[in-house]
Amino acid sequence: MQVLRKAFTQQLDQSVTAFVNSVDADEALVEVDIQGSIAHATMLCQQGLLTEAQGTSIVAGLKTILAEYQEGKFTLNPVFEDVHMNVEKRLEQLIGQDALRLHTARSRNDQVALDLRLFVLGQIALHKTQITVLKSAIAKCALANIEAVMPGYTHLQRAQPVLFAHAMHAFMEMLERDFGRFCDLEKRTAVSPLGAGAQAGTGLPIDPHLSAKLLGLPTCFNNSIDAVSDRDFVAEYLFAASMCSVHLSQMAETFVIWATREFGFVTFSDAVTTASSLMPQKKNPDPVEIVRGKAGGMMGELINVLSTLKGLPLGYNRDLQETKPPAIKVGKELSGCLNVMAVAVNSMTVNSATTLKAASDPDMITTDLVEYLVNKSVPFRKAHEEVSALVAFAREKNVSLSTLTLAEMQSFSKEYDSDALALFDPVVSVNAKTSYGSTGTARVKAVAESRD
Ligand code: ARG
């Protein structure tokens, strides 16, 4: 069986039907398609393009299809090409002739643009909630381990002691920006294209502003060609999602390193570790590794959509159908990643004795020695050189910096006093940080309490 082919002399080739249909992706759009059609029918009714009875019958029929879909009784047939024609055909079966009026002053071009916008808006709302949940898991973990001191790293080399909570708060900052990006693109996505028709609008007395209002969208399109042509909102969504996935991937990689026996900073509970088929001792952080692994695929979908869009001439082009699967795939993947990361953070134990031991490496106190000398009015570059020479001396002697005597230290700078020896303590080092946004305990505690 074929659709819309009265003007054709041949049936569509079967293999071509299989190729052009979009029912696999459209499974994710059934609910929003029906939501759009209900708004469209209501608008047509209010504009006098449908009688009250016709409008009521169409809306009731659409609600029945929605219920059927939710009960798993409405499935899409590839022969009808897409979700739009499937819904229309089912509506005709349910209510008869009135169904033939639903598509008045509408094209599948503005219809699919609306469906995808509504779908993306749904994903944005979901991700915003999930980011909030993940952020509170991180905040809880930071607060519960507020005293834990660990090495901070640059180039994955030990740099300076920091609070574990400060590192966790860094991830929260990233997530807050991700949240902001979703809020920004939400505004540009919440624009109704309904009423643009195929690309020229219509001579029938429709009201696109009313359609937007009925859909709960703040505004409608300004230009009918643009409304059906562009998918920049999909690309923006995929960028925001990719950026978020990159942050989650970095977080995942950090946790994987922290959870190694070599670091031992954190332990994941059995709720987020998986077994080896061969090695009985293994408890692997696979779920977190998969989060790291998923980022590449999401970034790929961004390039996929940008590449599809870049060569398109103005107007609706069927290539646009190819922008649906990336949005659907990325929505599902990002949602899974955000969820797993929240579970992982909730199940993470911080081994504060191990982090403190690692943070007690005296080498990480050299910057504090430099600041000590700067406080005694030694110019920064000179202080840096003097401490570098001290480091070289200790390395030459093959001893730890903290075992040097005051006299030895004074041979590199006469400014050292006995209080300099007390600097070799990671807690002292952390407490000494007072600058804005630093790891200083007082500041981090204030952040932790404000985010609780
Ligand atoms: N299935 C199409 C899509 O997903 C919508 C239909 C528009 N088709 C057309 N021939 N104008 O973009």
GROMACS .gro file of C-alpha atoms and ligand atoms in nm:
model
  464
    1MET     CA    1   0.000   0.000   0.000
    2GLN     CA    2   0.132   0.345  -0.087
    3VAL     CA    3   0.035   0.701   0.010
    4LEU     CA    4  -0.024   1.028  -0.177
    5ARG     CA    5   0.030   0.869  -0.521
    6LYS     CA    6  -0.283   0.960  -0.721
    7ALA     CA    7  -0.069   1.165  -0.961
    8PHE     CA    8   0.184   0.886  -1.010
    9THR     CA    9   0.173   0.609  -1.268
   10GLN     CA   10   0.383   0.359  -1.074
   11GLN     CA   11   0.408   0.238  -0.719
   12LEU     CA   12   0.717   0.341  -0.528
   13ASP     CA   13   0.981   0.073  -0.558
   14GLN     CA   14   0.980  -0.146  -0.245
   15SER     CA   15   1.349  -0.102  -0.176
   16VAL     CA   16   1.306   0.274  -0.218
   17THR     CA   17   1.018   0.270   0.032
   18ALA     CA   18   1.248   0.095   0.276
   19PHE     CA   19   1.517   0.354   0.208
   20VAL     CA   20   1.319   0.678   0.231
   21ASN     CA   21   1.095   0.604   0.527
   22SER     CA   22   1.186   0.751   0.865
   23VAL     CA   23   0.968   0.542   1.094
   24ASP     CA   24   1.257   0.412   1.307
   25ALA     CA   25   1.353   0.763   1.420
   26ASP     CA   26   0.992   0.878   1.420
   27GLU     CA   27   0.904   0.631   1.697
   28ALA     CA   28   1.049   0.896   1.929
   29LEU     CA   29   0.827   1.166   1.779
   30VAL     CA   30   0.479   1.011   1.804
   31GLU     CA   31   0.378   1.202   2.118
   32VAL     CA   32   0.504   1.540   2.001
   33ASP     CA   33   0.352   1.488   1.656
   34ILE     CA   34   0.011   1.430   1.814
   35GLN     CA   35   0.062   1.727   2.047
   36GLY     CA   36   0.135   1.945   1.741
   37SER     CA   37  -0.168   1.814   1.554
   38ILE     CA   38  -0.398   1.882   1.849
   39ALA     CA   39  -0.275   2.243   1.859
   40HIS     CA   40  -0.312   2.275   1.482
   41ALA     CA   41  -0.669   2.139   1.483
   42THR     CA   42  -0.763   2.366   1.773
   43MET     CA   43  -0.625   2.667   1.585
   44LEU     CA   44  -0.811   2.566   1.265
   45CYS     CA   45  -1.130   2.540   1.468
   46GLN     CA   46  -1.087   2.880   1.632
   47GLN     CA   47  -1.016   3.035   1.293
   48GLY     CA   48  -1.334   2.886   1.148
   49LEU     CA   49  -1.148   2.648   0.918
   50LEU     CA   50  -1.300   2.349   1.100
   51THR     CA   51  -1.645   2.328   1.254
   52GLU     CA   52  -1.668   2.272   1.627
   53ALA     CA   53  -1.786   1.914   1.562
   54GLN     CA   54  -1.501   1.841   1.321
   55GLY     CA   55  -1.245   1.986   1.562
   56THR     CA   56  -1.383   1.786   1.855
   57SER     CA   57  -1.383   1.466   1.655
   58ILE     CA   58  -1.025   1.519   1.530
   59VAL     CA   59  -0.890   1.602   1.876
   60ALA     CA   60  -1.068   1.303   2.032
   61GLY     CA   61  -0.928   1.076   1.759
   62LEU     CA   62  -0.576   1.210   1.813
   63LYS     CA   63  -0.606   1.149   2.188
   64THR     CA   64  -0.715   0.791   2.118
   65ILE     CA   65  -0.404   0.739   1.902
   66LEU     CA   66  -0.191   0.882   2.182
   67ALA     CA   67  -0.345   0.638   2.430
   68GLU     CA   68  -0.295   0.352   2.185
   69TYR     CA   69   0.071   0.451   2.145
   70GLN     CA   70   0.123   0.468   2.520
   71GLU     CA   71  -0.026   0.119   2.554
   72GLY     CA   72   0.208  -0.009   2.283
   73LYS     CA   73  -0.079  -0.063   2.041
   74PHE     CA   74   0.011   0.198   1.780
   75THR     CA   75   0.318   0.118   1.575
   76LEU     CA   76   0.449   0.294   1.267
   77ASN     CA   77   0.426   0.130   0.926
   78PRO     CA   78   0.715   0.213   0.689
   79VAL     CA   79   0.476   0.204   0.394
   80PHE     CA   80   0.327   0.533   0.520
   81GLU     CA   81   0.676   0.689   0.517
   82ASP     CA   82   0.675   0.875   0.846
   83VAL     CA   83   0.498   0.948   1.173
   84HIS     CA   84   0.285   1.220   1.014
   85MET     CA   85   0.122   0.998   0.755
   86ASN     CA   86   0.090   0.710   1.000
   87VAL     CA   87  -0.104   0.927   1.244
   88GLU     CA   88  -0.321   1.068   0.966
   89LYS     CA   89  -0.403   0.720   0.833
   90ARG     CA   90  -0.491   0.590   1.179
   91LEU     CA   91  -0.705   0.898   1.241
   92GLU     CA   92  -0.897   0.826   0.921
   93GLN     CA   93  -0.959   0.469   1.040
   94LEU     CA   94  -1.083   0.600   1.372
   95ILE     CA   95  -1.298   0.900   1.276
   96GLY     CA   96  -1.349   0.873   0.901
   97GLN     CA   97  -1.382   1.171   0.665
   98ASP     CA   98  -1.315   1.446   0.923
   99ALA     CA   99  -0.954   1.323   0.937
  100LEU     CA  100  -0.902   1.449   0.582
  101ARG     CA  101  -0.932   1.809   0.710
  102LEU     CA  102  -0.654   1.797   0.969
  103HIS     CA  103  -0.376   1.877   0.725
  104THR     CA  104  -0.547   2.201   0.612
  105ALA     CA  105  -0.290   2.482   0.580
  106ARG     CA  106  -0.009   2.253   0.692
  107SER     CA  107   0.274   2.063   0.528
  108ARG     CA  108   0.486   1.785   0.665
  109ASN     CA  109   0.768   2.035   0.632
  110ASP     CA  110   0.642   2.266   0.906
  111GLN     CA  111   0.504   1.964   1.092
  112VAL     CA  112   0.839   1.783   1.116
  113ALA     CA  113   1.020   2.103   1.208
  114LEU     CA  114   0.775   2.146   1.495
  115ASP     CA  115   0.805   1.782   1.605
  116LEU     CA  116   1.182   1.806   1.623
  117ARG     CA  117   1.168   2.135   1.813
  118LEU     CA  118   0.925   1.989   2.067
  119PHE     CA  119   1.138   1.675   2.098
  120VAL     CA  120   1.457   1.877   2.157
  121LEU     CA  121   1.274   2.095   2.412
  122GLY     CA  122   1.174   1.777   2.597
  123GLN     CA  123   1.535   1.656   2.600
  124ILE     CA  124   1.659   1.995   2.723
  125ALA     CA  125   1.410   1.988   3.012
  126LEU     CA  126   1.521   1.634   3.098
  127HIS     CA  127   1.893   1.719   3.086
  128LYS     CA  128   1.840   2.029   3.300
  129THR     CA  129   1.674   1.817   3.568
  130GLN     CA  130   1.946   1.552   3.541
  131ILE     CA  131   2.224   1.810   3.566
  132THR     CA  132   2.059   1.945   3.882
  133VAL     CA  133   2.047   1.594   4.030
  134LEU     CA  134   2.413   1.529   3.943
  135LYS     CA  135   2.518   1.865   4.084
  136SER     CA  136   2.350   1.792   4.415
  137ALA     CA  137   2.517   1.448   4.430
  138ILE     CA  138   2.853   1.622   4.379
  139ALA     CA  139   2.770   1.891   4.637
  140LYS     CA  140   2.673   1.624   4.889
  141CYS     CA  141   2.995   1.430   4.830
  142ALA     CA  142   3.204   1.749   4.859
  143LEU     CA  143   3.038   1.851   5.185
  144ALA     CA  144   3.065   1.503   5.335
  145ASN     CA  145   3.441   1.505   5.265
  146ILE     CA  146   3.506   1.871   5.333
  147GLU     CA  147   3.827   1.807   5.531
  148ALA     CA  148   3.986   1.573   5.277
  149VAL     CA  149   4.309   1.708   5.131
  150MET     CA  150   4.457   1.567   4.811
  151PRO     CA  151   4.724   1.658   4.557
  152GLY     CA  152   4.610   1.898   4.287
  153TYR     CA  153   4.762   1.816   3.948
  154THR     CA  154   4.894   1.994   3.643
  155HIS     CA  155   5.016   1.776   3.354
  156LEU     CA  156   4.904   1.488   3.579
  157GLN     CA  157   5.209   1.566   3.793
  158ARG     CA  158   5.161   1.657   4.159
  159ALA     CA  159   5.134   2.035   4.183
  160GLN     CA  160   4.997   2.177   4.511
  161PRO     CA  161   4.769   2.038   4.782
  162VAL     CA  162   4.399   2.114   4.733
  163LEU     CA  163   4.078   2.016   4.904
  164PHE     CA  164   3.897   1.720   4.750
  165ALA     CA  165   3.583   1.933   4.774
  166HIS     CA  166   3.748   2.205   4.564
  167ALA     CA  167   3.808   1.952   4.286
  168MET     CA  168   3.445   1.837   4.306
  169HIS     CA  169   3.326   2.198   4.297
  170ALA     CA  170   3.526   2.244   3.975
  171PHE     CA  171   3.305   1.980   3.812
  172MET     CA  172   2.998   2.162   3.944
  173GLU     CA  173   3.109   2.483   3.774
  174MET     CA  174   3.136   2.299   3.442
  175LEU     CA  175   2.791   2.151   3.485
  176GLU     CA  176   2.649   2.492   3.573
  177ARG     CA  177   2.776   2.629   3.241
  178ASP     CA  178   2.629   2.326   3.061
  179PHE     CA  179   2.296   2.404   3.229
  180GLY     CA  180   2.326   2.766   3.113
  181ARG     CA  181   2.395   2.655   2.755
  182PHE     CA  182   2.078   2.443   2.756
  183CYS     CA  183   1.881   2.743   2.889
  184ASP     CA  184   2.019   2.966   2.611
  185LEU     CA  185   1.936   2.735   2.326
  186GLU     CA  186   1.599   2.654   2.477
  187LYS     CA  187   1.489   3.011   2.393
  188ARG     CA  188   1.583   2.973   2.026
  189THR     CA  189   1.429   2.626   2.005
  190ALA     CA  190   1.094   2.728   2.157
  191VAL     CA  191   0.977   2.891   1.833
  192SER     CA  192   0.679   2.739   1.656
  193PRO     CA  193   0.723   2.681   1.279
  194LEU     CA  194   0.358   2.574   1.245
  195GLY     CA  195   0.184   2.773   0.973
  196ALA     CA  196   0.488   2.801   0.748
  197GLY     CA  197   0.335   2.531   0.528
  198ALA     CA  198   0.565   2.381   0.268
  199GLN     CA  199   0.772   2.704   0.268
  200ALA     CA  200   0.546   2.992   0.152
  201GLY     CA  201   0.277   3.015   0.419
  202THR     CA  202  -0.088   2.999   0.306
  203GLY     CA  203  -0.383   3.204   0.178
  204LEU     CA  204  -0.611   3.042   0.435
  205PRO     CA  205  -0.691   3.248   0.746
  206ILE     CA  206  -0.466   3.069   0.995
  207ASP     CA  207  -0.307   3.219   1.306
  208PRO     CA  208   0.051   3.092   1.367
  209HIS     CA  209   0.073   3.296   1.688
  210LEU     CA  210  -0.230   3.115   1.824
  211SER     CA  211  -0.074   2.777   1.732
  212ALA     CA  212   0.240   2.876   1.924
  213LYS     CA  213   0.033   2.984   2.223
  214LEU     CA  214  -0.164   2.659   2.221
  215LEU     CA  215   0.166   2.469   2.225
  216GLY     CA  216   0.292   2.673   2.520
  217LEU     CA  217   0.568   2.826   2.305
  218PRO     CA  218   0.647   3.195   2.358
  219THR     CA  219   0.668   3.280   1.989
  220CYS     CA  220   0.633   3.164   1.627
  221PHE     CA  221   0.851   3.195   1.314
  222ASN     CA  222   0.895   3.520   1.122
  223ASN     CA  223   0.988   3.377   0.785
  224SER     CA  224   0.817   3.072   0.638
  225ILE     CA  225   1.120   2.959   0.433
  226ASP     CA  226   1.353   2.979   0.731
  227ALA     CA  227   1.098   2.800   0.950
  228VAL     CA  228   1.106   2.482   0.740
  229SER     CA  229   1.472   2.499   0.633
  230ASP     CA  230   1.693   2.545   0.930
  231ARG     CA  231   1.793   2.297   1.194
  232ASP     CA  232   2.041   2.522   1.369
  233PHE     CA  233   1.857   2.445   1.693
  234VAL     CA  234   1.953   2.077   1.647
  235ALA     CA  235   2.318   2.170   1.591
  236GLU     CA  236   2.312   2.395   1.898
  237TYR     CA  237   2.153   2.119   2.102
  238LEU     CA  238   2.417   1.874   1.985
  239PHE     CA  239   2.695   2.117   2.074
  240ALA     CA  240   2.556   2.179   2.423
  241ALA     CA  241   2.510   1.805   2.469
  242SER     CA  242   2.859   1.729   2.333
  243MET     CA  243   3.018   1.989   2.561
  244CYS     CA  244   2.835   1.841   2.857
  245SER     CA  245   2.944   1.491   2.750
  246VAL     CA  246   3.305   1.613   2.730
  247HIS     CA  247   3.279   1.743   3.087
  248LEU     CA  248   3.129   1.411   3.198
  249SER     CA  249   3.406   1.228   3.015
  250GLN     CA  250   3.674   1.433   3.191
  251MET     CA  251   3.501   1.367   3.522
  252ALA     CA  252   3.482   0.995   3.438
  253GLU     CA  253   3.852   0.980   3.346
  254THR     CA  254   3.943   1.160   3.669
  255PHE     CA  255   3.736   0.917   3.876
  256VAL     CA  256   3.886   0.616   3.693
  257ILE     CA  257   4.235   0.739   3.781
  258TRP     CA  258   4.139   0.817   4.141
  259ALA     CA  259   3.991   0.467   4.175
  260THR     CA  260   4.307   0.284   4.063
  261ARG     CA  261   4.505   0.089   4.322
  262GLU     CA  262   4.796   0.322   4.239
  263PHE     CA  263   4.601   0.631   4.348
  264GLY     CA  264   4.340   0.475   4.578
  265PHE     CA  265   4.176   0.813   4.641
  266VAL     CA  266   3.820   0.681   4.596
  267THR     CA  267   3.639   0.350   4.596
  268PHE     CA  268   3.323   0.280   4.399
  269SER     CA  269   3.060   0.060   4.559
  270ASP     CA  270   2.952  -0.265   4.397
  271ALA     CA  271   2.650  -0.080   4.256
  272VAL     CA  272   2.872   0.074   3.988
  273THR     CA  273   3.145  -0.183   3.933
  274THR     CA  274   3.139  -0.486   3.709
  275ALA     CA  275   3.315  -0.822   3.717
  276SER     CA  276   3.576  -0.976   3.491
  277SER     CA  277   3.488  -1.299   3.309
  278LEU     CA  278   3.838  -1.428   3.384
  279MET     CA  279   3.999  -1.252   3.681
  280PRO     CA  280   3.807  -1.314   4.004
  281GLN     CA  281   3.962  -1.022   4.192
  282LYS     CA  282   3.841  -0.754   3.949
  283LYS     CA  283   3.587  -0.481   4.024
  284ASN     CA  284   3.600  -0.257   3.722
  285PRO     CA  285   3.452   0.092   3.687
  286ASP     CA  286   3.291   0.004   3.350
  287PRO     CA  287   2.985   0.230   3.380
  288VAL     CA  288   3.204   0.536   3.428
  289GLU     CA  289   3.434   0.423   3.147
  290ILE     CA  290   3.135   0.395   2.915
  291VAL     CA  291   3.046   0.756   3.001
  292ARG     CA  292   3.398   0.848   2.887
  293GLY     CA  293   3.350   0.637   2.575
  294LYS     CA  294   3.014   0.785   2.478
  295ALA     CA  295   3.145   1.140   2.436
  296GLY     CA  296   3.311   1.063   2.103
  297GLY     CA  297   2.987   0.939   1.951
  298MET     CA  298   2.799   1.249   2.065
  299MET     CA  299   3.064   1.482   1.922
  300GLY     CA  300   3.045   1.284   1.598
  301GLU     CA  301   2.672   1.351   1.572
  302LEU     CA  302   2.736   1.726   1.597
  303ILE     CA  303   2.970   1.705   1.297
  304ASN     CA  304   2.718   1.477   1.126
  305VAL     CA  305   2.443   1.742   1.145
  306LEU     CA  306   2.667   2.038   1.063
  307SER     CA  307   2.790   1.848   0.755
  308THR     CA  308   2.432   1.774   0.648
  309LEU     CA  309   2.334   2.140   0.682
  310LYS     CA  310   2.634   2.302   0.517
  311GLY     CA  311   2.553   2.208   0.159
  312LEU     CA  312   2.179   2.265   0.160
  313PRO     CA  313   2.014   2.514  -0.072
  314LEU     CA  314   1.747   2.738   0.081
  315GLY     CA  315   1.414   2.566   0.145
  316TYR     CA  316   1.308   2.228   0.283
  317ASN     CA  317   1.534   1.948   0.162
  318ARG     CA  318   1.481   1.585   0.244
  319ASP     CA  319   1.837   1.562   0.378
  320LEU     CA  320   1.689   1.731   0.686
  321GLN     CA  321   1.534   1.396   0.774
  322GLU     CA  322   1.889   1.287   0.860
  323THR     CA  323   1.906   1.541   1.144
  324LYS     CA  324   1.647   1.351   1.346
  325PRO     CA  325   1.842   1.034   1.443
  326PRO     CA  326   2.141   1.233   1.581
  327ALA     CA  327   1.914   1.440   1.808
  328ILE     CA  328   1.732   1.129   1.926
  329LYS     CA  329   2.051   0.928   1.979
  330VAL     CA  330   2.232   1.205   2.164
  331GLY     CA  331   1.928   1.274   2.384
  332LYS     CA  332   1.926   0.912   2.496
  333GLU     CA  333   2.304   0.888   2.540
  334LEU     CA  334   2.348   1.209   2.735
  335SER     CA  335   2.056   1.127   2.957
  336GLY     CA  336   2.211   0.785   3.034
  337CYS     CA  337   2.551   0.942   3.106
  338LEU     CA  338   2.411   1.208   3.341
  339ASN     CA  339   2.217   0.942   3.528
  340VAL     CA  340   2.512   0.702   3.565
  341MET     CA  341   2.744   0.977   3.685
  342ALA     CA  342   2.498   1.071   3.962
  343VAL     CA  343   2.477   0.706   4.069
  344ALA     CA  344   2.859   0.681   4.057
  345VAL     CA  345   2.913   0.994   4.268
  346ASN     CA  346   2.657   0.876   4.523
  347SER     CA  347   2.834   0.543   4.550
  348MET     CA  348   3.186   0.685   4.583
  349THR     CA  349   3.380   0.662   4.911
  350VAL     CA  350   3.669   0.904   4.957
  351ASN     CA  351   3.976   0.748   5.119
  352SER     CA  352   4.091   1.060   5.301
  353ALA     CA  353   4.390   0.893   5.472
  354THR     CA  354   4.526   0.797   5.128
  355THR     CA  355   4.462   1.140   4.975
  356LEU     CA  356   4.630   1.306   5.275
  357LYS     CA  357   4.932   1.080   5.246
  358ALA     CA  358   4.967   1.165   4.877
  359ALA     CA  359   4.916   1.535   4.952
  360SER     CA  360   5.194   1.522   5.214
  361ASP     CA  361   5.464   1.504   4.947
  362PRO     CA  362   5.696   1.792   5.056
  363ASP     CA  363   5.775   1.873   4.692
  364MET     CA  364   5.426   2.024   4.664
  365ILE     CA  365   5.518   2.286   4.927
  366THR     CA  366   5.778   2.465   4.713
  367THR     CA  367   5.526   2.729   4.597
  368ASP     CA  368   5.445   2.798   4.963
  369LEU     CA  369   5.819   2.853   5.028
  370VAL     CA  370   5.830   3.099   4.738
  371GLU     CA  371   5.528   3.286   4.880
  372TYR     CA  372   5.698   3.283   5.223
  373LEU     CA  373   6.001   3.459   5.076
  374VAL     CA  374   5.780   3.701   4.876
  375ASN     CA  375   5.609   3.791   5.204
  376LYS     CA  376   5.957   3.880   5.332
  377SER     CA  377   5.993   4.121   5.038
  378VAL     CA  378   6.210   3.895   4.820
  379PRO     CA  379   6.123   3.966   4.452
  380PHE     CA  380   5.914   3.677   4.311
  381ARG     CA  381   6.165   3.570   4.041
  382LYS     CA  382   6.451   3.573   4.294
  383ALA     CA  383   6.246   3.373   4.544
  384HIS     CA  384   6.159   3.121   4.267
  385GLU     CA  385   6.529   3.082   4.185
  386GLU     CA  386   6.630   3.042   4.550
  387VAL     CA  387   6.368   2.771   4.610
  388SER     CA  388   6.464   2.600   4.282
  389ALA     CA  389   6.823   2.586   4.407
  390LEU     CA  390   6.698   2.442   4.737
  391VAL     CA  391   6.503   2.173   4.546
  392ALA     CA  392   6.812   2.088   4.339
  393PHE     CA  393   7.021   2.064   4.659
  394ALA     CA  394   6.776   1.821   4.822
  395ARG     CA  395   6.758   1.611   4.504
  396GLU     CA  396   7.136   1.605   4.484
  397LYS     CA  397   7.150   1.482   4.845
  398ASN     CA  398   6.865   1.242   4.765
  399VAL     CA  399   6.665   1.361   5.067
  400SER     CA  400   6.317   1.498   5.108
  401LEU     CA  401   6.286   1.877   5.124
  402SER     CA  402   6.116   1.860   5.461
  403THR     CA  403   6.421   1.693   5.620
  404LEU     CA  404   6.653   1.984   5.543
  405THR     CA  405   6.768   2.179   5.846
  406LEU     CA  406   6.695   2.548   5.893
  407ALA     CA  407   7.068   2.618   5.851
  408GLU     CA  408   7.070   2.437   5.517
  409MET     CA  409   6.766   2.635   5.405
  410GLN     CA  410   6.926   2.960   5.521
  411SER     CA  411   7.227   2.889   5.302
  412PHE     CA  412   6.989   2.954   5.008
  413SER     CA  413   6.807   3.253   5.160
  414LYS     CA  414   6.876   3.430   5.483
  415GLU     CA  415   6.505   3.515   5.506
  416TYR     CA  416   6.407   3.167   5.628
  417ASP     CA  417   6.309   3.148   5.995
  418SER     CA  418   6.200   2.851   6.204
  419ASP     CA  419   5.834   2.915   6.108
  420ALA     CA  420   5.926   2.813   5.750
  421LEU     CA  421   5.963   2.453   5.873
  422ALA     CA  422   5.595   2.448   5.967
  423LEU     CA  423   5.499   2.500   5.602
  424PHE     CA  424   5.561   2.133   5.519
  425ASP     CA  425   5.205   2.037   5.594
  426PRO     CA  426   4.939   2.006   5.322
  427VAL     CA  427   4.666   2.132   5.556
  428VAL     CA  428   4.872   2.443   5.636
  429SER     CA  429   4.927   2.489   5.263
  430VAL     CA  430   4.554   2.464   5.185
  431ASN     CA  431   4.456   2.691   5.475
  432ALA     CA  432   4.704   2.950   5.355
  433LYS     CA  433   4.511   3.002   5.032
  434THR     CA  434   4.288   3.303   5.082
  435SER     CA  435   4.246   3.443   4.730
  436TYR     CA  436   3.907   3.451   4.560
  437GLY     CA  437   3.804   3.116   4.413
  438SER     CA  438   4.103   2.939   4.570
  439THR     CA  439   4.119   2.608   4.752
  440GLY     CA  440   4.146   2.783   5.092
  441THR     CA  441   3.944   2.585   5.348
  442ALA     CA  442   3.732   2.881   5.457
  443ARG     CA  443   3.637   2.962   5.098
  444VAL     CA  444   3.563   2.603   5.001
  445LYS     CA  445   3.351   2.553   5.315
  446ALA     CA  446   3.152   2.864   5.226
  447VAL     CA  447   3.098   2.732   4.872
  448ALA     CA  448   3.002   2.386   5.003
  449GLU     CA  449   2.750   2.532   5.245
  450SER     CA  450   2.599   2.765   4.986
  451ARG     CA  451   2.545   2.475   4.748
  452ASP     CA  452   2.407   2.231   4.998
  453ARG     N1  453   0.976   1.258   0.688
  453ARG     C1  454   1.021   1.390   0.652
  453ARG     C2  455   1.130   1.436   0.751
  453ARG     O1  456   1.153   1.372   0.843
  453ARG     C3  457   0.910   1.488   0.655
  453ARG     C4  458   0.831   1.482   0.531
  453ARG     C5  459   0.859   1.588   0.439
  453ARG     N2  460   0.869   1.525   0.314
  453ARG     C6  461   0.856   1.587   0.201
  453ARG     N3  462   0.867   1.513   0.095
  453ARG     N4  463   0.832   1.713   0.190
  453ARG     O2  464   1.190   1.540   0.730
   0.00000   0.00000   0.00000
